[in-house]
Amino acid sequence: MTQKDITFVADFLTEHFNEAPELYNRKGKYFNVERVGQYLKDEDDDLVSPPNTEGNQWFNFLKNSTHLKESPLLFPYYPEKSLHFVKRQMEAVIDQCLQKPADVIGKSVHQAVCMSLYKTSESEDSTPQLFKLPFLWNDKTSNIHYVLFTILENSISKIHILRRHTDTSRSVSNGILAVEFGNFLNNSINESTDSRCYSCLDAHFYDDETVTVVLKESVEQEGKERVLAQLPLS
């Protein structure tokens, strides 16, 4: 260390770790902690060196405002507390705000239908992710919910479309169906199925009547084709 480094450390210790007799009856050590670190301590004790709010424009504004001073919309300020304390206070308020909607929404939700998509072995330590790229769409004109997804183990060349009426008491025809791409893009009927088989990389609704899909060749080779296709939902 250079003399400059030693001087810097000594000055820091002198400024922040002087003994403070007025703090002897306080819990903890008898010196001023570093002014930034005190805000990061996860404890409920008051700050040893609270900030000086004198001249702060926001506090002056609140003091001079009759309505804002007592407003329940403003989060209270705790100048004597650390950021951890304030964080816990804020989390408690947010949890309280969200509890009522969660109770109401939770009681209003019920299972409309249950269908088995695939089965996995119970002996496996970790279940593989077979359900891929679910995309939701709501057709407000016909009041139908759509879900697009693929099942990797079943067939990577298929995309599944699930439809449900927003009125759970009503059903729709072909509630779930699969579209298989396979080798439908072959230029010639003589081309082998394996050489031009396509799988779905991604799929989204373009509008109420059209689905956009990104396809790729399934064969392992350089320069695999990518195809952007728009399919009519009908």
Coordinates of C-alpha atoms in Angstrom, one line a residue:
M1 CA 0.0 0.0 0.0
T2 CA 1.2 3.5 -0.7
Q3 CA 1.2 6.3 1.9
K4 CA -1.8 7.8 0.0
D5 CA -3.8 4.6 0.5
I6 CA -3.0 4.5 4.2
T7 CA -4.0 8.1 4.6
F8 CA -7.2 7.5 2.7
V9 CA -8.1 4.6 5.0
A10 CA -7.1 6.5 8.1
D11 CA -9.2 9.5 7.1
F12 CA -12.2 7.2 6.5
L13 CA -11.8 5.6 10.0
T14 CA -11.4 9.0 11.6
E15 CA -14.5 10.3 10.0
H16 CA -16.9 7.4 10.5
F17 CA -15.6 5.4 13.5
N18 CA -15.1 8.1 16.1
E19 CA -16.3 7.1 19.5
A20 CA -19.7 8.7 20.3
P21 CA -20.4 8.9 24.0
E22 CA -24.0 9.9 23.4
L23 CA -24.6 6.5 21.8
Y24 CA -23.3 4.5 24.7
N25 CA -26.8 3.7 26.0
R26 CA -27.8 2.5 22.5
K27 CA -27.8 -1.1 21.4
G28 CA -24.8 -2.0 19.2
K29 CA -21.3 -0.6 18.8
Y30 CA -20.3 2.7 20.2
F31 CA -19.2 4.4 17.0
N32 CA -20.8 5.9 13.9
V33 CA -21.3 3.3 11.2
E34 CA -20.5 4.1 7.6
R35 CA -23.4 6.3 6.4
V36 CA -24.3 4.2 3.4
G37 CA -24.0 0.8 5.1
Q38 CA -26.5 1.7 7.8
Y39 CA -29.3 1.8 5.3
L40 CA -28.6 -1.7 4.2
K41 CA -28.8 -3.4 7.5
D42 CA -31.7 -5.8 7.8
E43 CA -32.8 -4.8 11.3
D44 CA -35.6 -2.7 12.9
D45 CA -33.3 -0.5 15.0
D46 CA -33.2 3.2 14.3
L47 CA -30.4 4.6 12.1
V48 CA -27.3 5.7 14.0
S49 CA -26.8 8.7 11.6
P50 CA -30.3 9.6 10.2
P51 CA -30.3 11.9 7.2
N52 CA -30.8 15.6 7.5
T53 CA -34.1 16.4 5.7
E54 CA -33.9 20.1 6.4
G55 CA -34.4 22.1 3.2
N56 CA -35.7 19.1 1.3
Q57 CA -38.2 20.5 -1.2
W58 CA -40.5 17.4 -1.1
F59 CA -40.8 17.5 2.7
N60 CA -41.4 21.2 2.7
F61 CA -44.1 20.8 0.1
L62 CA -45.9 18.1 2.1
K63 CA -45.7 20.2 5.3
N64 CA -47.4 23.1 3.6
S65 CA -50.1 21.0 1.9
T66 CA -53.1 20.4 4.2
H67 CA -54.5 17.7 2.0
L68 CA -51.4 15.8 1.1
K69 CA -50.0 15.8 4.6
E70 CA -52.7 13.4 5.8
S71 CA -53.3 11.6 2.5
P72 CA -53.6 7.8 2.8
L73 CA -52.3 7.6 -0.8
L74 CA -48.8 8.7 0.1
F75 CA -46.5 6.0 1.5
P76 CA -45.3 7.2 5.0
Y77 CA -41.6 8.2 5.3
Y78 CA -39.4 6.7 8.0
P79 CA -36.3 8.9 8.2
E80 CA -34.9 6.9 11.2
K81 CA -35.2 3.5 9.6
S82 CA -33.1 1.5 7.1
L83 CA -34.2 0.5 3.6
H84 CA -34.8 -3.0 4.7
F85 CA -37.4 -1.8 7.2
V86 CA -39.1 0.4 4.6
K87 CA -39.1 -2.5 2.1
R88 CA -40.9 -4.8 4.6
Q89 CA -43.4 -2.1 5.4
M90 CA -44.1 -1.6 1.7
E91 CA -44.4 -5.3 1.0
A92 CA -46.9 -5.6 3.9
V93 CA -49.0 -2.8 2.4
I94 CA -48.9 -4.3 -1.1
D95 CA -49.8 -7.8 0.2
Q96 CA -52.8 -6.3 2.0
C97 CA -53.9 -4.5 -1.2
L98 CA -53.7 -7.7 -3.2
Q99 CA -55.3 -10.1 -0.7
K100 CA -58.9 -9.0 -1.3
P101 CA -58.7 -9.2 -5.1
A102 CA -57.0 -12.6 -4.8
D103 CA -59.8 -13.9 -2.6
V104 CA -62.5 -12.7 -4.8
I105 CA -60.9 -13.9 -8.1
G106 CA -59.9 -17.2 -6.5
K107 CA -63.5 -17.9 -5.4
S108 CA -64.9 -17.1 -8.8
V109 CA -62.6 -19.4 -10.7
H110 CA -63.6 -23.0 -11.3
Q111 CA -62.6 -25.8 -13.5
A112 CA -64.7 -26.0 -16.7
V113 CA -63.1 -29.0 -18.4
C114 CA -60.2 -31.4 -17.9
M115 CA -58.5 -33.2 -20.8
S116 CA -55.3 -35.4 -20.7
L117 CA -52.7 -34.2 -23.1
Y118 CA -49.9 -36.6 -22.3
K119 CA -48.5 -38.9 -19.6
T120 CA -45.0 -39.0 -18.1
S121 CA -43.3 -41.8 -16.2
E122 CA -43.6 -41.4 -12.4
S123 CA -40.1 -42.9 -12.0
E124 CA -38.3 -40.0 -13.7
D125 CA -36.5 -37.7 -11.4
S126 CA -37.3 -34.6 -13.4
T127 CA -40.2 -34.4 -15.8
P128 CA -39.2 -33.1 -19.2
Q129 CA -40.8 -30.0 -20.6
L130 CA -43.2 -31.4 -23.2
F131 CA -45.7 -28.5 -23.4
K132 CA -44.2 -25.8 -25.6
L133 CA -44.9 -22.3 -26.8
P134 CA -48.5 -21.9 -25.4
F135 CA -50.0 -18.8 -27.0
L136 CA -53.4 -17.4 -25.9
W137 CA -55.9 -15.5 -28.1
N138 CA -59.4 -14.2 -27.4
D139 CA -61.8 -13.7 -30.3
K140 CA -64.1 -11.1 -29.0
T141 CA -66.4 -11.3 -32.0
S142 CA -67.3 -15.0 -31.5
N143 CA -66.5 -15.1 -27.7
I144 CA -64.0 -17.9 -28.1
H145 CA -60.7 -18.5 -26.3
Y146 CA -57.9 -20.1 -28.3
V147 CA -54.7 -21.8 -27.1
L148 CA -51.9 -22.7 -29.5
F149 CA -49.3 -25.2 -28.3
T150 CA -47.0 -28.1 -29.3
I151 CA -46.3 -31.4 -27.5
L152 CA -42.7 -32.3 -28.1
E153 CA -42.9 -36.0 -27.4
N154 CA -46.0 -36.5 -29.4
S155 CA -44.9 -34.9 -32.7
I156 CA -42.8 -31.9 -33.4
S157 CA -44.5 -31.4 -36.7
K158 CA -47.9 -30.9 -35.2
I159 CA -49.4 -27.7 -33.7
H160 CA -52.4 -28.1 -31.4
I161 CA -55.3 -25.7 -31.3
L162 CA -57.6 -25.7 -28.2
R163 CA -60.8 -23.6 -28.3
R164 CA -63.3 -22.9 -25.6
H165 CA -66.3 -20.6 -25.4
T166 CA -66.0 -17.8 -22.9
D167 CA -69.4 -18.9 -21.6
T168 CA -68.3 -22.1 -19.9
S169 CA -71.9 -23.6 -20.2
R170 CA -71.5 -23.6 -24.0
S171 CA -69.3 -25.9 -26.1
V172 CA -67.7 -25.4 -29.5
S173 CA -67.1 -28.0 -32.2
N174 CA -63.6 -29.5 -32.5
G175 CA -62.7 -28.2 -29.1
I176 CA -59.1 -29.4 -29.7
L177 CA -57.5 -30.4 -32.9
A178 CA -54.0 -30.8 -34.3
V179 CA -52.5 -29.5 -37.6
E180 CA -49.6 -31.5 -39.0
F181 CA -47.2 -29.8 -41.3
G182 CA -45.0 -32.8 -42.2
N183 CA -43.9 -32.6 -45.8
F184 CA -46.7 -30.4 -47.2
L185 CA -44.2 -28.0 -48.7
N186 CA -42.6 -30.7 -51.0
N187 CA -42.1 -29.5 -54.5
S188 CA -42.5 -32.9 -56.0
I189 CA -44.5 -36.0 -54.9
N190 CA -41.3 -38.0 -55.5
E191 CA -39.4 -36.2 -52.7
S192 CA -38.9 -38.4 -49.7
T193 CA -40.9 -37.6 -46.5
D194 CA -37.8 -37.5 -44.4
S195 CA -35.9 -35.0 -46.6
R196 CA -38.5 -32.2 -46.4
C197 CA -40.2 -32.7 -43.0
Y198 CA -41.0 -29.4 -41.2
S199 CA -41.5 -28.7 -37.5
C200 CA -43.0 -25.7 -35.8
L201 CA -40.6 -23.2 -34.1
D202 CA -43.3 -20.7 -33.1
A203 CA -46.9 -19.9 -33.7
H204 CA -49.1 -16.8 -32.9
F205 CA -52.5 -15.6 -34.0
Y206 CA -52.2 -12.9 -36.6
D207 CA -55.9 -11.9 -36.3
D208 CA -59.2 -13.7 -35.5
E209 CA -59.0 -15.7 -38.8
T210 CA -55.3 -16.2 -39.3
V211 CA -52.5 -18.1 -37.6
T212 CA -48.8 -17.2 -38.3
V213 CA -46.3 -20.0 -37.9
V214 CA -42.5 -20.2 -38.2
L215 CA -41.4 -23.6 -39.6
K216 CA -38.0 -25.2 -40.0
E217 CA -36.7 -28.3 -41.7
S218 CA -36.3 -31.1 -39.2
V219 CA -33.4 -32.8 -40.9
E220 CA -29.9 -32.3 -39.4
Q221 CA -28.0 -30.4 -42.1
E222 CA -26.4 -27.1 -42.9
G223 CA -28.6 -24.3 -44.1
K224 CA -31.9 -25.6 -42.9
E225 CA -34.8 -23.8 -44.4
R226 CA -37.0 -21.4 -42.3
V227 CA -40.6 -20.8 -43.6
L228 CA -43.0 -18.1 -42.4
A229 CA -46.5 -19.2 -43.2
Q230 CA -49.9 -17.7 -42.6
L231 CA -52.7 -20.3 -42.2
P232 CA -56.4 -19.5 -42.3
L233 CA -58.0 -20.8 -39.1
S234 CA -60.9 -22.3 -41.1

